[in-house]
Short mmCIF file of C-alpha atoms in Angstrom, two decimals:
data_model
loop_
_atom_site.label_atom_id
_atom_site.label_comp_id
_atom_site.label_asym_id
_atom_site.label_seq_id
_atom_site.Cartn_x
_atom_site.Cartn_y
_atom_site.Cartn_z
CA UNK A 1 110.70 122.99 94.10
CA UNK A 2 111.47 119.28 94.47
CA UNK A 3 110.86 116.90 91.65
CA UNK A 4 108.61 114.08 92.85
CA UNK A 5 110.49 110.79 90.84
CA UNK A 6 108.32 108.14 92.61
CA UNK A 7 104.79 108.36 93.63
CA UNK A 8 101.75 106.37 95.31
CA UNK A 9 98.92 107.48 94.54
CA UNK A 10 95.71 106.23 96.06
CA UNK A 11 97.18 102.57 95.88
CA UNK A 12 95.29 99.52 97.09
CA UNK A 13 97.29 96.36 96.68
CA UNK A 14 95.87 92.58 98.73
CA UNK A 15 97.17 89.35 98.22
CA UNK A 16 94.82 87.03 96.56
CA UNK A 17 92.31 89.54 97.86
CA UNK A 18 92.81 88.63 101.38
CA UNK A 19 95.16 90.35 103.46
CA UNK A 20 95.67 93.74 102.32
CA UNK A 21 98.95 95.57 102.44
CA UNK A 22 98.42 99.03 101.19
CA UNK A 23 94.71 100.74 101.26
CA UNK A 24 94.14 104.01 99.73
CA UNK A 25 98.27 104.59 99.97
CA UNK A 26 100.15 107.87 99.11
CA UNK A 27 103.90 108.12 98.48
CA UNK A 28 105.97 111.03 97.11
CA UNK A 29 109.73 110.59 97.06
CA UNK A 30 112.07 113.11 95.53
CA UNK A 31 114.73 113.28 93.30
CA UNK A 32 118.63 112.46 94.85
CA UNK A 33 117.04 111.39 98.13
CA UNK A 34 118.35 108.87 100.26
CA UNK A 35 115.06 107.44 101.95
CA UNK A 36 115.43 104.11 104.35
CA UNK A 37 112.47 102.23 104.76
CA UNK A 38 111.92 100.34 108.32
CA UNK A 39 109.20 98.01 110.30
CA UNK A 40 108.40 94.56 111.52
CA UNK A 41 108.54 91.59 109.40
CA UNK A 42 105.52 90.87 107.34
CA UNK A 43 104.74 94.90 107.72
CA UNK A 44 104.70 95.59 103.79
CA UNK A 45 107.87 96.34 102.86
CA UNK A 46 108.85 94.20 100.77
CA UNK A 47 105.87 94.39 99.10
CA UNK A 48 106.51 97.90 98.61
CA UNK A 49 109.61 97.11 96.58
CA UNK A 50 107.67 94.62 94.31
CA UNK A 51 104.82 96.92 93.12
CA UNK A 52 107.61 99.44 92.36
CA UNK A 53 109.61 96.62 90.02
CA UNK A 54 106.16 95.99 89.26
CA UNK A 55 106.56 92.23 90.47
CA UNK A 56 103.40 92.80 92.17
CA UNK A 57 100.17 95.07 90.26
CA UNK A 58 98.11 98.02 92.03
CA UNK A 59 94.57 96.62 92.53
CA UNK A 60 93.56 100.39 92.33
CA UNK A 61 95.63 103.41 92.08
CA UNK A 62 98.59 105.30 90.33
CA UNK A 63 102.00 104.74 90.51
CA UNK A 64 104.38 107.33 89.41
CA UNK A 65 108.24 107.18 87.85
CA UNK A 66 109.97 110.24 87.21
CA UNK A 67 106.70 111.64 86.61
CA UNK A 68 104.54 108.89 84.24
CA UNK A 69 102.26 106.82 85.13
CA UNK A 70 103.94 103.61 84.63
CA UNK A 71 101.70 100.16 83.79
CA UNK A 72 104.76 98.00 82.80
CA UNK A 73 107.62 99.03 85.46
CA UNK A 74 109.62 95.88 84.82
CA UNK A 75 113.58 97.03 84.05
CA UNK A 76 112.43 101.01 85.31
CA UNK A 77 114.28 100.71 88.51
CA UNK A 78 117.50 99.26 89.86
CA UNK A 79 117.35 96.19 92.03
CA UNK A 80 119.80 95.03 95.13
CA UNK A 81 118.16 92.15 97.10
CA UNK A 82 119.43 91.10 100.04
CA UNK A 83 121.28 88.06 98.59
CA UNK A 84 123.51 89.44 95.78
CA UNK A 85 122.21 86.44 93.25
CA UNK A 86 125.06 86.35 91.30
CA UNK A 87 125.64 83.51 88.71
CA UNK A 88 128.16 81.36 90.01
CA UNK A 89 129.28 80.46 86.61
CA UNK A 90 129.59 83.92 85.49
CA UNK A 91 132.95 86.02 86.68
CA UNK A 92 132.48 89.59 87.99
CA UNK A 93 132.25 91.06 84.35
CA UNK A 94 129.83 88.90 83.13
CA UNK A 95 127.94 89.53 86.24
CA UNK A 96 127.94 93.05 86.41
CA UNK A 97 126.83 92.66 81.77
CA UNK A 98 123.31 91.24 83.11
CA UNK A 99 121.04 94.22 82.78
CA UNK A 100 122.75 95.73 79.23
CA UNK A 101 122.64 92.81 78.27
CA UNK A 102 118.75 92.57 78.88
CA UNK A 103 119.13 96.12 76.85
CA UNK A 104 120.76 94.76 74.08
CA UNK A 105 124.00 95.55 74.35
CA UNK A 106 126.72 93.62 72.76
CA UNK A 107 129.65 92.15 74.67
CA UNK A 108 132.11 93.99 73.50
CA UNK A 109 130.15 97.34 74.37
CA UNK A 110 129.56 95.64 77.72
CA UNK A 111 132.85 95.47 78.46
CA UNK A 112 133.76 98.60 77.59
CA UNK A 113 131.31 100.28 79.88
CA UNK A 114 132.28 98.28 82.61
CA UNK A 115 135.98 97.76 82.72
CA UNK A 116 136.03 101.93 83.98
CA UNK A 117 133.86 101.23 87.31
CA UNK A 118 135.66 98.47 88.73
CA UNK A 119 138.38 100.58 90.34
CA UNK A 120 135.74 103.12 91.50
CA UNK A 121 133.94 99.97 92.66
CA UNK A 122 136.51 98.30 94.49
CA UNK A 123 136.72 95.72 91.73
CA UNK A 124 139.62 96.87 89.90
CA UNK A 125 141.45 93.37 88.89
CA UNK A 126 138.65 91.24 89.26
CA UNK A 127 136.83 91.27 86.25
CA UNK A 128 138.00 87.60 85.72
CA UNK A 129 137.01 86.17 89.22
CA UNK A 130 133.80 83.99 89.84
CA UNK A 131 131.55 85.07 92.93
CA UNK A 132 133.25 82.07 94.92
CA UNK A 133 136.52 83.82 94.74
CA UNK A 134 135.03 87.13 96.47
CA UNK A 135 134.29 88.05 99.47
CA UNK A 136 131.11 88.95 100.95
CA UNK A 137 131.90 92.99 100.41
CA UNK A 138 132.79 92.67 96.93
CA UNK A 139 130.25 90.76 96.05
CA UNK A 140 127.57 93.51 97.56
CA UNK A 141 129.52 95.81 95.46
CA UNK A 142 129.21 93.63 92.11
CA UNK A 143 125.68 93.56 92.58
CA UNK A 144 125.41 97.23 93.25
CA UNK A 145 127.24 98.00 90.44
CA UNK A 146 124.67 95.64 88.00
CA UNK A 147 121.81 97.84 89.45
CA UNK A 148 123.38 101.00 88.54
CA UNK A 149 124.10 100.04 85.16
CA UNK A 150 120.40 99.71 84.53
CA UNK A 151 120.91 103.16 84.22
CA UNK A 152 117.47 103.85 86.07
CA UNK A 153 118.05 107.32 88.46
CA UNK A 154 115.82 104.97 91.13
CA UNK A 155 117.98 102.40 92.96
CA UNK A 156 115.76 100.19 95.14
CA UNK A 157 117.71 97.90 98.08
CA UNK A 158 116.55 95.64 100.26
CA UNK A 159 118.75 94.64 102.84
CA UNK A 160 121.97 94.37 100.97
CA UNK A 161 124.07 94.25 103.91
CA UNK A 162 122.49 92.31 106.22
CA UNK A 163 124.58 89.18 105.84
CA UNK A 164 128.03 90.66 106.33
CA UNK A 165 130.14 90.93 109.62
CA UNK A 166 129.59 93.90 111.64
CA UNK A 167 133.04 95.57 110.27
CA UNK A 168 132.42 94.58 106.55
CA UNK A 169 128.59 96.51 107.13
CA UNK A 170 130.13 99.52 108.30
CA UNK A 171 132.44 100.32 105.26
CA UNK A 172 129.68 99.24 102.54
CA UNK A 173 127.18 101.99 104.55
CA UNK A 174 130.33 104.35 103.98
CA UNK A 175 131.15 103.55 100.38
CA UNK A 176 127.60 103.26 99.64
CA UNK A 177 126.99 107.10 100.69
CA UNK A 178 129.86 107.95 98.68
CA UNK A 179 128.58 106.28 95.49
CA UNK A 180 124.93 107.78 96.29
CA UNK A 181 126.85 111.48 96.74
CA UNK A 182 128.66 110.69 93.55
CA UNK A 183 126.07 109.53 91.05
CA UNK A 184 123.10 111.71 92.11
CA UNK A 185 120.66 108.75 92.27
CA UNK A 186 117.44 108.76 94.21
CA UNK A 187 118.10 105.57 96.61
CA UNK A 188 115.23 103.27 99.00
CA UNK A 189 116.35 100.97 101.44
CA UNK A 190 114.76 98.71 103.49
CA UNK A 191 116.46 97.51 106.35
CA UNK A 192 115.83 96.05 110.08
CA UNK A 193 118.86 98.28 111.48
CA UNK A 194 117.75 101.32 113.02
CA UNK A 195 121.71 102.50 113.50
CA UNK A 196 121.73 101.84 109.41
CA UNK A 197 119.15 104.02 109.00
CA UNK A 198 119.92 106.95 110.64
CA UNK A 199 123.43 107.34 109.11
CA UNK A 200 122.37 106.63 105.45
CA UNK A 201 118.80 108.74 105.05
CA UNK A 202 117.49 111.97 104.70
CA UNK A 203 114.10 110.60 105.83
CA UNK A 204 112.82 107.61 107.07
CA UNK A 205 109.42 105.85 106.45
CA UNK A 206 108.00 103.40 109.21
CA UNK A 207 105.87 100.81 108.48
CA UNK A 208 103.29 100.18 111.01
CA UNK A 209 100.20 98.06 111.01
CA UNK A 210 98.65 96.87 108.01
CA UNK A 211 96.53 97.60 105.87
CA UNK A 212 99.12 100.88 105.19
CA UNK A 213 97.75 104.60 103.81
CA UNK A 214 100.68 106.42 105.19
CA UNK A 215 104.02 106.00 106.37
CA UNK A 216 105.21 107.70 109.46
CA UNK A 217 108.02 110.26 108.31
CA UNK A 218 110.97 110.54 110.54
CA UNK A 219 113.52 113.55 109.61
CA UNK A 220 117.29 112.48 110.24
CA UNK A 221 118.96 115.70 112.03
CA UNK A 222 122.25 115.20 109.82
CA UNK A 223 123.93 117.50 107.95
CA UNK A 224 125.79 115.66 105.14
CA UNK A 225 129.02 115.03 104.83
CA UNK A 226 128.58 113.14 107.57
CA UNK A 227 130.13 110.04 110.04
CA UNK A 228 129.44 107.52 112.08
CA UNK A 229 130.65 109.22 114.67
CA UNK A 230 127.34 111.87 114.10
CA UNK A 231 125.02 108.68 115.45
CA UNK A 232 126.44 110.44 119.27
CA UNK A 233 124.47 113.06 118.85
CA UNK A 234 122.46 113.52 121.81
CA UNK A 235 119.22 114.10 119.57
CA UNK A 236 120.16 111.26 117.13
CA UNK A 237 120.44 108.80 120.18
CA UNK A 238 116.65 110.45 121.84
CA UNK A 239 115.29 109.71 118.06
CA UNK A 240 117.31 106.09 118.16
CA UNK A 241 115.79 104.92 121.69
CA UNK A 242 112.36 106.24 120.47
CA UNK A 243 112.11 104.10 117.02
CA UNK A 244 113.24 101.06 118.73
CA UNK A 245 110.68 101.39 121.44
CA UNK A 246 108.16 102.35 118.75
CA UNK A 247 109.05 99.33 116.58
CA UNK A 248 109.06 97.04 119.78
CA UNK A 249 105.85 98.32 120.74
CA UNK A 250 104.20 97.34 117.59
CA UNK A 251 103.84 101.14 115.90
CA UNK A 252 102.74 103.35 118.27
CA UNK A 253 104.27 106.93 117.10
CA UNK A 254 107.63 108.19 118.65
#
């Protein structure tokens, strides 16, 4: 049996009691599952993210980690938001330190944990540059690396690569699914690329109009390893063509 690590349960959430996002919602993602999270602009999405941080609070409702109900979520997840938000007076070290030290943990001990990633990372030599030294790739992968030294087994990330070049995009999806594979983390990401999803997920949740109860499940039909090469499959194109028309059409099921 799956383990559930995330769930929604019967969550309501409206801003300033207005427009409302999520009525009535139910989520259930598993443990080590790579789920991509697509839809218009304005669709909830984001949103989504922020009750899970718990940036935002349920009006009514349950939500779920790794199987507690969870009233103060702040520093339970791993965070990647589309801008990497590094300190530019910090080098890659004291970058990557952030979240242990939020936890506590001394320098030194810092350090220590750290120095061992950066090769893994792509870092390896580094440790002593500032963000303006980097480019945009390694500074994705700095701010990866800070979310998965939160230690939390639910990375949340929202558009990480949407502001590299197309070449620069297509190794961080690679090296991302290797780190996934690698560190057996359960992984959400929201992103406007419908090529991005289908290589990265096991499922993939549409957003359609708001207010939200469900999200339309799509099932990738990928075995893993895989390549980009897969995304010529003639079914992966048929399910390609049919979320782009669905998400130019405003949400009407594929």
């Amino acid at each position: 049996m799956r383990k559930p690590v995330l769930q929604f349960q019967d969550v309501s959430f409206s801003y300033d009691g207005k427009k409302t996002i999520l009525d009535g919602f139910h989520l259930n993602v598993y443990d080590r599952e790579f789920i991509t999270i697509i839809g218009a602009s304005g669709s909830g999405k984001s949103t989504l993210f922020r009750l899970i941080t718990g940036l935002e609070k349920e009006e009514h409702g349950a939500i779920w980690l790794n199987g507690e109900q969870v009233k103060n979520r702040h520093g339970r997840t791993g965070y990647m938001p589309q801008q990497d938000l590094l300190m530019p007076w910090r080098t890659v070290l004291e970058n990557a330190a952030v979240p242990l030290e939020l936890a506590g943990v001394g320098k030194k001990e810092a350090a220590s944990r750290i120095l061992p990633l950066l090769n893994e990372f792509g870092l390896n030599g580094s440790e002593h540059k500032y963000p303006s030294e980097l480019s945009g790739g390694m500074r994705q992968r700095v701010s990866f690396l800070r979310s998965v030294l939160t230690g939390s087994n639910i990375l949340l990330l929202d558009e990480p690569f949407s502001a590299l070049d197309a070449i620069t995009r297509l190794s961080m999806q690679e090296w991302l699914l290797d780190q996934w594979e690698k560190r057996e983390k359960t992984i959400l990401f929201i992103t406007h690329d419908v090529n991005e999803a289908l290589f990265l997920s096991d499922r993939i949740l549409v957003f359609q109009e708001t207010p939200v109860q469900t999200l339309q499940e799509v099932i990738v039909p990928l075995d893993r390893p895989r390549s980009l090469r897969d995304l010529n499959d003639p079914a992966v194109v048929r399910l390609k063509d049919g979320l782009i028309d669905q998400l130019r059409s405003g949400g009407n099921k594929i």
